[in-house]
mmCIF file of C-alpha atoms in Angstrom:
data_model
loop_
_atom_site.group_PDB
_atom_site.id
_atom_site.type_symbol
_atom_site.label_atom_id
_atom_site.label_comp_id
_atom_site.label_asym_id
_atom_site.label_seq_id
_atom_site.Cartn_x
_atom_site.Cartn_y
_atom_site.Cartn_z
ATOM 1 C CA MET A 1 -25.146 -1.725 -8.382
ATOM 2 C CA THR A 2 -22.212 -0.773 -10.378
ATOM 3 C CA VAL A 3 -17.992 -1.898 -9.842
ATOM 4 C CA VAL A 4 -15.241 0.478 -9.222
ATOM 5 C CA GLY A 5 -12.148 1.698 -8.303
ATOM 6 C CA PRO A 6 -9.816 -2.051 -7.259
ATOM 7 C CA PHE A 7 -10.640 -4.958 -6.221
ATOM 8 C CA GLY A 8 -14.458 -4.460 -7.739
ATOM 9 C CA LEU A 9 -15.753 -2.329 -5.444
ATOM 10 C CA SER A 10 -19.295 -2.412 -5.599
ATOM 11 C CA VAL A 11 -21.480 1.210 -5.464
ATOM 12 C CA ARG A 12 -24.645 1.132 -4.486
ATOM 13 C CA ASP A 13 -25.785 4.857 -5.848
ATOM 14 C CA GLN A 14 -25.571 6.173 -8.950
ATOM 15 C CA ALA A 15 -24.498 9.433 -7.275
ATOM 16 C CA LEU A 16 -22.180 8.144 -5.112
ATOM 17 C CA GLU A 17 -21.015 6.252 -8.559
ATOM 18 C CA ALA A 18 -20.916 9.026 -10.801
ATOM 19 C CA ASP A 19 -18.732 11.397 -8.418
ATOM 20 C CA VAL A 20 -16.226 8.492 -7.588
ATOM 21 C CA GLN A 21 -15.889 8.239 -11.409
ATOM 22 C CA THR A 22 -15.510 12.162 -12.235
ATOM 23 C CA GLY A 23 -13.290 12.574 -9.713
ATOM 24 C CA LEU A 24 -10.347 9.138 -10.306
ATOM 25 C CA SER A 25 -11.015 10.704 -13.840
ATOM 26 C CA ALA A 26 -9.464 13.900 -12.876
ATOM 27 C CA VAL A 27 -7.369 12.599 -10.435
ATOM 28 C CA GLU A 28 -5.574 10.580 -13.945
ATOM 29 C CA ALA A 29 -5.610 13.642 -16.542
ATOM 30 C CA GLY A 30 -4.027 15.966 -13.010
ATOM 31 C CA LEU A 31 -1.038 12.273 -12.706
ATOM 32 C CA LEU A 32 -0.505 12.794 -16.051
ATOM 33 C CA ASP A 33 -1.125 16.567 -15.934
ATOM 34 C CA ALA A 34 1.973 16.413 -13.119
ATOM 35 C CA THR A 35 4.763 14.052 -14.562
ATOM 36 C CA LYS A 36 4.822 16.151 -18.396
ATOM 37 C CA SER A 37 8.196 18.093 -17.972
ATOM 38 C CA GLU A 38 9.380 20.545 -20.811
ATOM 39 C CA VAL A 39 12.491 17.163 -21.253
ATOM 40 C CA PRO A 40 10.551 14.454 -23.636
ATOM 41 C CA PHE A 41 12.789 11.607 -21.420
ATOM 42 C CA ILE A 42 11.750 13.079 -18.084
ATOM 43 C CA THR A 43 8.327 12.636 -19.299
ATOM 44 C CA GLU A 44 9.170 9.585 -20.283
ATOM 45 C CA ALA A 45 10.039 7.946 -17.229
ATOM 46 C CA ALA A 46 7.914 9.778 -15.133
ATOM 47 C CA GLN A 47 4.541 8.303 -16.637
ATOM 48 C CA HIS A 48 6.447 4.764 -16.720
ATOM 49 C CA LEU A 49 4.539 4.008 -14.351
ATOM 50 C CA VAL A 50 1.296 6.170 -14.630
ATOM 51 C CA HIS A 51 0.840 4.337 -17.717
ATOM 52 C CA ALA A 52 1.005 1.070 -16.161
ATOM 53 C CA GLY A 53 -1.723 1.622 -14.120
ATOM 54 C CA GLY A 54 -2.561 0.411 -10.409
ATOM 55 C CA LYS A 55 -5.430 0.629 -8.481
ATOM 56 C CA ARG A 56 -5.163 3.360 -7.419
ATOM 57 C CA PHE A 57 -6.657 2.572 -3.874
ATOM 58 C CA ARG A 58 -5.294 6.074 -2.062
ATOM 59 C CA PRO A 59 -7.438 8.369 -4.916
ATOM 60 C CA LEU A 60 -10.402 6.073 -4.278
ATOM 61 C CA LEU A 61 -10.086 6.515 -0.478
ATOM 62 C CA VAL A 62 -9.833 10.331 -1.140
ATOM 63 C CA MET A 63 -12.907 10.234 -3.245
ATOM 64 C CA LEU A 64 -15.125 7.903 -0.935
ATOM 65 C CA ALA A 65 -14.309 10.705 2.288
ATOM 66 C CA ALA A 66 -14.706 13.928 0.712
ATOM 67 C CA GLN A 67 -18.562 12.477 0.507
ATOM 68 C CA PHE A 68 -18.020 12.782 4.174
ATOM 69 C CA GLY A 69 -18.400 16.933 3.335
ATOM 70 C CA ASP A 70 -18.857 18.413 -0.167
ATOM 71 C CA PRO A 71 -17.689 15.987 -3.015
ATOM 72 C CA TYR A 72 -16.684 18.792 -4.573
ATOM 73 C CA ALA A 73 -14.294 21.243 -3.484
ATOM 74 C CA PRO A 74 -11.351 22.365 -5.137
ATOM 75 C CA GLY A 75 -8.287 20.461 -2.969
ATOM 76 C CA VAL A 76 -9.803 17.177 -2.767
ATOM 77 C CA VAL A 77 -8.448 15.347 -6.694
ATOM 78 C CA PRO A 78 -5.259 17.729 -6.464
ATOM 79 C CA SER A 79 -4.935 15.751 -2.988
ATOM 80 C CA ALA A 80 -5.941 12.948 -5.136
ATOM 81 C CA VAL A 81 -3.038 13.261 -7.093
ATOM 82 C CA VAL A 82 -0.632 14.443 -4.441
ATOM 83 C CA VAL A 83 -0.944 11.455 -2.875
ATOM 84 C CA GLU A 84 -0.771 9.102 -6.130
ATOM 85 C CA LEU A 85 2.161 10.958 -6.932
ATOM 86 C CA THR A 86 4.084 10.183 -3.397
ATOM 87 C CA HIS A 87 2.940 6.768 -3.477
ATOM 88 C CA LEU A 88 4.411 6.249 -6.806
ATOM 89 C CA ALA A 89 7.727 8.113 -6.275
ATOM 90 C CA THR A 90 8.142 5.444 -2.940
ATOM 91 C CA LEU A 91 8.033 2.417 -6.419
ATOM 92 C CA TYR A 92 10.598 3.645 -7.821
ATOM 93 C CA HIS A 93 12.501 4.349 -5.113
ATOM 94 C CA ASP A 94 11.493 0.905 -3.738
ATOM 95 C CA ASP A 95 12.863 -1.251 -6.792
ATOM 96 C CA VAL A 96 15.986 0.006 -7.178
ATOM 97 C CA MET A 97 16.578 -1.036 -2.979
ATOM 98 C CA ASP A 98 14.962 -4.279 -4.357
ATOM 99 C CA GLU A 99 16.390 -4.493 -7.383
ATOM 100 C CA ALA A 100 13.623 -5.477 -8.966
ATOM 101 C CA ASP A 101 12.648 -6.375 -12.015
ATOM 102 C CA VAL A 102 8.829 -6.116 -13.168
ATOM 103 C CA ARG A 103 6.657 -3.748 -11.795
ATOM 104 C CA ARG A 104 3.214 -3.912 -12.088
ATOM 105 C CA GLY A 105 3.161 -6.255 -15.216
ATOM 106 C CA VAL A 106 6.119 -4.233 -16.851
ATOM 107 C CA ALA A 107 9.526 -3.076 -16.713
ATOM 108 C CA SER A 108 10.427 -1.052 -13.334
ATOM 109 C CA ALA A 109 11.964 1.813 -13.976
ATOM 110 C CA ASN A 110 15.513 0.924 -12.902
ATOM 111 C CA SER A 111 15.132 -2.423 -15.259
ATOM 112 C CA ARG A 112 14.010 -0.494 -18.359
ATOM 113 C CA TRP A 113 17.236 2.980 -18.032
ATOM 114 C CA ASP A 114 19.547 1.989 -14.588
ATOM 115 C CA ASN A 115 19.115 2.728 -10.833
ATOM 116 C CA SER A 116 20.546 6.777 -11.470
ATOM 117 C CA VAL A 117 17.638 7.229 -13.595
ATOM 118 C CA ALA A 118 14.492 5.569 -11.070
ATOM 119 C CA VAL A 119 15.487 7.034 -8.157
ATOM 120 C CA LEU A 120 15.683 10.682 -10.235
ATOM 121 C CA THR A 121 12.693 10.079 -11.638
ATOM 122 C CA GLY A 122 10.657 9.464 -8.233
ATOM 123 C CA ASP A 123 12.621 12.731 -6.306
ATOM 124 C CA PHE A 124 10.852 14.371 -9.964
ATOM 125 C CA LEU A 125 7.464 12.649 -8.351
ATOM 126 C CA PHE A 126 7.699 14.169 -5.449
ATOM 127 C CA ALA A 127 9.102 17.533 -6.419
ATOM 128 C CA ARG A 128 5.578 17.517 -8.062
ATOM 129 C CA ALA A 129 3.865 17.039 -5.710
ATOM 130 C CA SER A 130 5.179 19.153 -3.241
ATOM 131 C CA HIS A 131 4.036 21.745 -5.664
ATOM 132 C CA ILE A 132 0.574 20.993 -5.418
ATOM 133 C CA LEU A 133 0.510 20.834 -2.232
ATOM 134 C CA ALA A 134 2.086 24.113 -2.161
ATOM 135 C CA ASP A 135 -1.671 25.197 -3.725
ATOM 136 C CA LEU A 136 -3.330 23.703 -1.418
ATOM 137 C CA GLY A 137 -1.827 25.091 1.792
ATOM 138 C CA PRO A 138 0.033 25.014 4.488
ATOM 139 C CA GLU A 139 -0.986 22.804 6.434
ATOM 140 C CA ALA A 140 -1.400 20.102 4.152
ATOM 141 C CA VAL A 141 1.779 20.641 3.407
ATOM 142 C CA ARG A 142 2.276 20.117 7.508
ATOM 143 C CA ILE A 143 0.008 16.837 7.001
ATOM 144 C CA GLN A 144 2.111 15.383 3.659
ATOM 145 C CA ALA A 145 5.767 16.557 5.407
ATOM 146 C CA GLU A 146 5.006 14.709 8.856
ATOM 147 C CA ALA A 147 3.311 11.405 6.804
ATOM 148 C CA PHE A 148 6.284 11.143 4.711
ATOM 149 C CA GLU A 149 8.818 11.376 7.860
ATOM 150 C CA ARG A 150 6.938 8.590 8.630
ATOM 151 C CA LEU A 151 6.782 6.366 5.829
ATOM 152 C CA VAL A 152 10.693 7.067 4.958
ATOM 153 C CA THR A 153 11.572 6.135 8.421
ATOM 154 C CA GLY A 154 9.496 2.908 8.587
ATOM 155 C CA GLN A 155 11.406 2.062 5.480
ATOM 156 C CA ILE A 156 15.034 2.930 7.394
ATOM 157 C CA LEU A 157 13.301 0.832 10.482
ATOM 158 C CA GLU A 158 12.903 -2.306 7.254
ATOM 159 C CA THR A 159 16.296 -1.679 7.072
ATOM 160 C CA ALA A 160 18.089 -1.567 10.224
ATOM 161 C CA GLY A 161 15.956 -4.281 11.280
ATOM 162 C CA PRO A 162 14.970 -4.812 15.101
ATOM 163 C CA ARG A 163 17.297 -3.839 17.552
ATOM 164 C CA ASP A 164 18.187 -6.113 19.826
ATOM 165 C CA GLY A 165 15.563 -7.334 22.633
ATOM 166 C CA ARG A 166 13.169 -6.659 19.963
ATOM 167 C CA ASP A 167 10.202 -8.780 19.118
ATOM 168 C CA PRO A 168 10.326 -8.835 15.146
ATOM 169 C CA VAL A 169 6.698 -9.346 14.802
ATOM 170 C CA ASP A 170 6.141 -6.227 16.615
ATOM 171 C CA HIS A 171 8.722 -4.254 14.608
ATOM 172 C CA TYR A 172 7.073 -5.396 10.934
ATOM 173 C CA LEU A 173 3.652 -4.310 11.763
ATOM 174 C CA ASP A 174 5.103 -0.670 13.049
ATOM 175 C CA VAL A 175 7.159 -0.635 9.432
ATOM 176 C CA LEU A 176 4.077 -1.144 8.102
ATOM 177 C CA ALA A 177 1.823 1.649 9.870
ATOM 178 C CA GLY A 178 4.364 3.548 8.277
ATOM 179 C CA LYS A 179 5.738 1.867 5.538
ATOM 180 C CA THR A 180 2.234 2.234 3.867
ATOM 181 C CA GLY A 181 -0.406 2.969 6.793
ATOM 182 C CA SER A 182 0.832 6.516 6.816
ATOM 183 C CA LEU A 183 -0.519 7.525 2.956
ATOM 184 C CA VAL A 184 -3.773 5.518 3.274
ATOM 185 C CA ALA A 185 -4.180 7.407 6.624
ATOM 186 C CA VAL A 186 -3.539 10.801 4.877
ATOM 187 C CA SER A 187 -5.394 9.679 1.742
ATOM 188 C CA CYS A 188 -8.997 9.537 3.945
ATOM 189 C CA ARG A 189 -7.913 12.589 5.716
ATOM 190 C CA PHE A 190 -6.999 14.932 2.808
ATOM 191 C CA GLY A 191 -10.784 13.990 1.500
ATOM 192 C CA ALA A 192 -12.228 14.657 4.568
ATOM 193 C CA MET A 193 -10.529 17.843 5.275
ATOM 194 C CA MET A 194 -10.471 19.238 1.622
ATOM 195 C CA ALA A 195 -14.252 18.760 1.804
ATOM 196 C CA GLY A 196 -14.466 20.593 4.951
ATOM 197 C CA ALA A 197 -15.427 17.241 6.903
ATOM 198 C CA GLU A 198 -16.219 18.500 10.452
ATOM 199 C CA GLU A 199 -12.441 17.670 13.180
ATOM 200 C CA ARG A 200 -14.221 14.497 14.248
ATOM 201 C CA VAL A 201 -14.841 13.022 11.261
ATOM 202 C CA VAL A 202 -11.457 13.651 9.658
ATOM 203 C CA ASP A 203 -9.874 12.056 12.696
ATOM 204 C CA VAL A 204 -12.000 8.608 13.159
ATOM 205 C CA LEU A 205 -11.586 8.197 8.580
ATOM 206 C CA THR A 206 -7.818 9.331 9.016
ATOM 207 C CA GLN A 207 -7.661 5.816 11.167
ATOM 208 C CA TYR A 208 -9.513 3.832 8.970
ATOM 209 C CA GLY A 209 -7.118 5.143 6.875
ATOM 210 C CA GLU A 210 -4.241 3.911 8.487
ATOM 211 C CA ARG A 211 -5.778 0.650 10.160
ATOM 212 C CA LEU A 212 -6.613 -0.407 6.304
ATOM 213 C CA GLY A 213 -3.149 0.061 4.710
ATOM 214 C CA VAL A 214 -1.824 -2.180 7.521
ATOM 215 C CA ALA A 215 -4.095 -4.375 6.039
ATOM 216 C CA PHE A 216 -3.394 -4.278 2.593
ATOM 217 C CA GLN A 217 -0.147 -5.168 3.246
ATOM 218 C CA LEU A 218 -0.865 -7.812 5.207
ATOM 219 C CA ALA A 219 -2.924 -9.061 2.007
ATOM 220 C CA ASP A 220 0.078 -8.750 0.478
ATOM 221 C CA ASP A 221 2.068 -10.870 2.511
ATOM 222 C CA VAL A 222 -0.518 -13.338 2.708
ATOM 223 C CA LEU A 223 -0.869 -13.318 -1.438
ATOM 224 C CA ASP A 224 2.634 -13.431 -2.291
ATOM 225 C CA ILE A 225 2.911 -16.805 -0.758
ATOM 226 C CA ALA A 226 -0.596 -18.241 -1.197
ATOM 227 C CA SER A 227 -1.934 -16.882 -4.726
ATOM 228 C CA ASP A 228 -1.270 -18.327 -7.787
ATOM 229 C CA SER A 229 -0.868 -14.695 -9.505
ATOM 230 C CA HIS A 230 0.050 -12.038 -7.393
ATOM 231 C CA GLU A 231 -2.124 -8.817 -8.705
ATOM 232 C CA SER A 232 0.495 -6.280 -8.059
ATOM 233 C CA GLY A 233 2.400 -7.833 -11.526
ATOM 234 C CA LYS A 234 4.715 -10.198 -9.133
ATOM 235 C CA THR A 235 5.026 -14.106 -9.110
ATOM 236 C CA PRO A 236 4.377 -15.967 -6.129
ATOM 237 C CA GLY A 237 6.965 -15.805 -3.401
ATOM 238 C CA THR A 238 8.684 -13.409 -5.713
ATOM 239 C CA ASP A 239 9.876 -11.503 -0.972
ATOM 240 C CA LEU A 240 11.113 -15.137 -0.431
ATOM 241 C CA ARG A 241 13.251 -15.262 -3.954
ATOM 242 C CA GLU A 242 14.370 -11.425 -2.490
ATOM 243 C CA GLY A 243 15.077 -12.417 0.977
ATOM 244 C CA ILE A 244 12.536 -10.007 2.190
ATOM 245 C CA ALA A 245 11.229 -11.162 5.740
ATOM 246 C CA THR A 246 7.636 -11.090 5.110
ATOM 247 C CA LEU A 247 4.501 -11.805 8.488
ATOM 248 C CA PRO A 248 3.962 -15.343 7.925
ATOM 249 C CA VAL A 249 7.977 -15.483 7.395
ATOM 250 C CA LEU A 250 8.074 -14.094 10.661
ATOM 251 C CA LEU A 251 5.494 -16.079 12.547
ATOM 252 C CA LEU A 252 7.801 -19.332 11.855
ATOM 253 C CA ARG A 253 10.490 -18.121 12.228
ATOM 254 C CA ALA A 254 9.384 -17.609 16.170
ATOM 255 C CA ALA A 255 7.720 -20.740 16.205
ATOM 256 C CA ALA A 256 10.848 -22.534 15.541
ATOM 257 C CA GLU A 257 12.051 -20.031 18.529
ATOM 258 C CA ALA A 258 9.729 -21.032 20.738
ATOM 259 C CA HIS A 259 8.739 -24.103 20.172
ATOM 260 C CA GLY A 260 11.796 -25.757 18.673
ATOM 261 C CA ARG A 261 9.839 -28.769 16.533
ATOM 262 C CA PRO A 262 12.647 -30.295 13.906
ATOM 263 C CA GLY A 263 9.846 -29.409 10.616
ATOM 264 C CA ASP A 264 9.373 -25.163 11.930
ATOM 265 C CA ARG A 265 13.520 -25.204 12.706
ATOM 266 C CA GLU A 266 13.948 -26.923 9.541
ATOM 267 C CA LEU A 267 11.783 -24.913 7.104
ATOM 268 C CA ALA A 268 13.638 -21.698 8.918
ATOM 269 C CA ALA A 269 17.038 -22.245 7.624
ATOM 270 C CA LEU A 270 15.747 -23.360 4.019
ATOM 271 C CA LEU A 271 14.033 -19.889 4.527
ATOM 272 C CA ASP A 272 17.165 -18.270 5.127
ATOM 273 C CA GLY A 273 19.558 -20.018 2.959
ATOM 274 C CA ASP A 274 19.546 -19.115 -0.933
ATOM 275 C CA LEU A 275 16.151 -19.224 -2.685
ATOM 276 C CA THR A 276 17.438 -18.043 -5.698
ATOM 277 C CA ASP A 277 17.572 -21.919 -6.841
ATOM 278 C CA ASP A 278 13.815 -22.262 -8.310
ATOM 279 C CA ALA A 279 14.521 -25.716 -6.969
ATOM 280 C CA ARG A 280 14.818 -24.583 -3.474
ATOM 281 C CA HIS A 281 12.320 -21.486 -3.552
ATOM 282 C CA ALA A 282 9.378 -24.037 -5.033
ATOM 283 C CA GLU A 283 9.973 -26.248 -1.682
ATOM 284 C CA ALA A 284 9.999 -22.951 0.513
ATOM 285 C CA LEU A 285 6.612 -22.238 -1.520
ATOM 286 C CA ARG A 286 4.849 -25.368 -1.242
ATOM 287 C CA ARG A 287 5.866 -25.911 2.831
ATOM 288 C CA LEU A 288 5.351 -22.678 3.416
ATOM 289 C CA ARG A 289 1.800 -22.347 2.192
ATOM 290 C CA ALA A 290 1.227 -25.688 4.130
ATOM 291 C CA HIS A 291 2.444 -24.378 7.438
ATOM 292 C CA PRO A 292 0.177 -22.579 10.225
ATOM 293 C CA ALA A 293 2.478 -19.343 10.103
ATOM 294 C CA LEU A 294 0.624 -18.589 6.951
ATOM 295 C CA GLU A 295 -3.425 -19.408 8.340
ATOM 296 C CA GLN A 296 -1.820 -16.779 11.182
ATOM 297 C CA ALA A 297 -0.946 -13.779 9.207
ATOM 298 C CA ARG A 298 -4.870 -13.938 7.564
ATOM 299 C CA ARG A 299 -5.836 -13.678 11.144
ATOM 300 C CA ASP A 300 -3.390 -11.057 11.537
ATOM 301 C CA THR A 301 -4.551 -9.251 8.003
ATOM 302 C CA VAL A 302 -8.532 -9.687 9.494
ATOM 303 C CA ARG A 303 -8.064 -7.976 12.415
ATOM 304 C CA TYR A 304 -6.583 -5.159 10.721
ATOM 305 C CA ALA A 305 -8.749 -4.731 8.686
ATOM 306 C CA GLU A 306 -12.000 -5.500 11.107
ATOM 307 C CA GLU A 307 -10.176 -3.061 13.352
ATOM 308 C CA ALA A 308 -10.939 -0.206 10.256
ATOM 309 C CA ARG A 309 -14.437 -1.227 10.428
ATOM 310 C CA ALA A 310 -15.283 -0.738 14.058
ATOM 311 C CA LEU A 311 -13.537 2.631 13.618
ATOM 312 C CA LEU A 312 -16.097 4.270 11.229
ATOM 313 C CA ALA A 313 -19.099 3.012 13.058
ATOM 314 C CA PRO A 314 -19.655 6.417 14.875
ATOM 315 C CA LEU A 315 -20.008 7.694 10.984
ATOM 316 C CA PRO A 316 -23.034 8.323 9.509
ATOM 317 C CA GLU A 317 -24.896 5.667 7.786
ATOM 318 C CA CYS A 318 -24.882 6.780 3.895
ATOM 319 C CA TYR A 319 -23.233 4.853 0.692
ATOM 320 C CA ALA A 320 -19.931 6.064 1.557
ATOM 321 C CA LYS A 321 -19.901 5.046 4.891
ATOM 322 C CA ALA A 322 -21.108 1.515 3.210
ATOM 323 C CA ALA A 323 -18.340 1.694 0.735
ATOM 324 C CA LEU A 324 -15.510 1.678 2.654
ATOM 325 C CA GLN A 325 -16.747 -0.941 5.057
ATOM 326 C CA GLU A 326 -16.799 -2.951 2.391
ATOM 327 C CA LEU A 327 -13.148 -1.932 1.481
ATOM 328 C CA CYS A 328 -12.304 -3.930 4.436
ATOM 329 C CA ASP A 329 -14.330 -7.184 3.693
ATOM 330 C CA ALA A 330 -11.876 -6.851 0.601
ATOM 331 C CA VAL A 331 -8.876 -6.667 1.523
ATOM 332 C CA VAL A 332 -9.656 -10.407 4.161
ATOM 333 C CA HIS A 333 -10.939 -11.394 0.130
ATOM 334 C CA ARG A 334 -7.753 -10.581 -1.294
ATOM 335 C CA ALA A 335 -6.071 -12.938 2.231
ATOM 336 C CA GLY A 336 -8.396 -15.968 1.159
#
């Protein structure tokens, strides 16, 4: 049993381990190749987050999904490079919108250079991903375009906020399905599709990926509040300090509105105030950690992970299926 990929995923079969490790190494080489430019400064900026590392969660899913067909098919590794390039590009743009200073434990591109460089570097990565996609065929281009539309729509919905009368929690879960779930779903879809898996298998894995992607992001929401050291490189309570309303905060607000308990209203007012002050931020973090809203967010994370696991039931029993099931457990474990 060997540990590979994010979260210490245990691979219990030597052949699967070899395929996954070889595939991820090829993806890493593909990322470096795709981010090279004739202009040295562009190469430096484009490879900034590649060198910073990361979980390579999406390429891992491509490799595991490919096990349900021919994992050595020529389109598998390039499709994994495409989804990771797309993910990296969104991080450059996210850091500009969030005015982030740190990403993956290093200075964000916008803080190291400026917003213009960060945005244009993200655009450069999107262009390189599109170039690779063109060689994978029109169906791959269409799938990626649809996923990217969903991703951008999710970001716009997050920025615009829920319309009047819409439950903010439901709105937020829709945002996550677009922002995170769509690209994770495509990772699974590309892996199975490029490997020539049966259409029903491709559909199952696509649905699994969407649920797992939402669970993954909800686990991040919980970690931002509950952990002492955030594995994304952010310090605890970063989203709170930046005024980003994640699921625990939305659940707290809902409780304050529904029940009107003085403690809930007081905490909601604190969260809605200025949390750039260290003392107010620490107090908000302490109180939210003790509030039932955090435990409810954990339960919602578990629910999405278990839905993802249940979707795998029709697939044949194999080591790749076991690894995908273990990823569900790993996401839940991250959320405590």
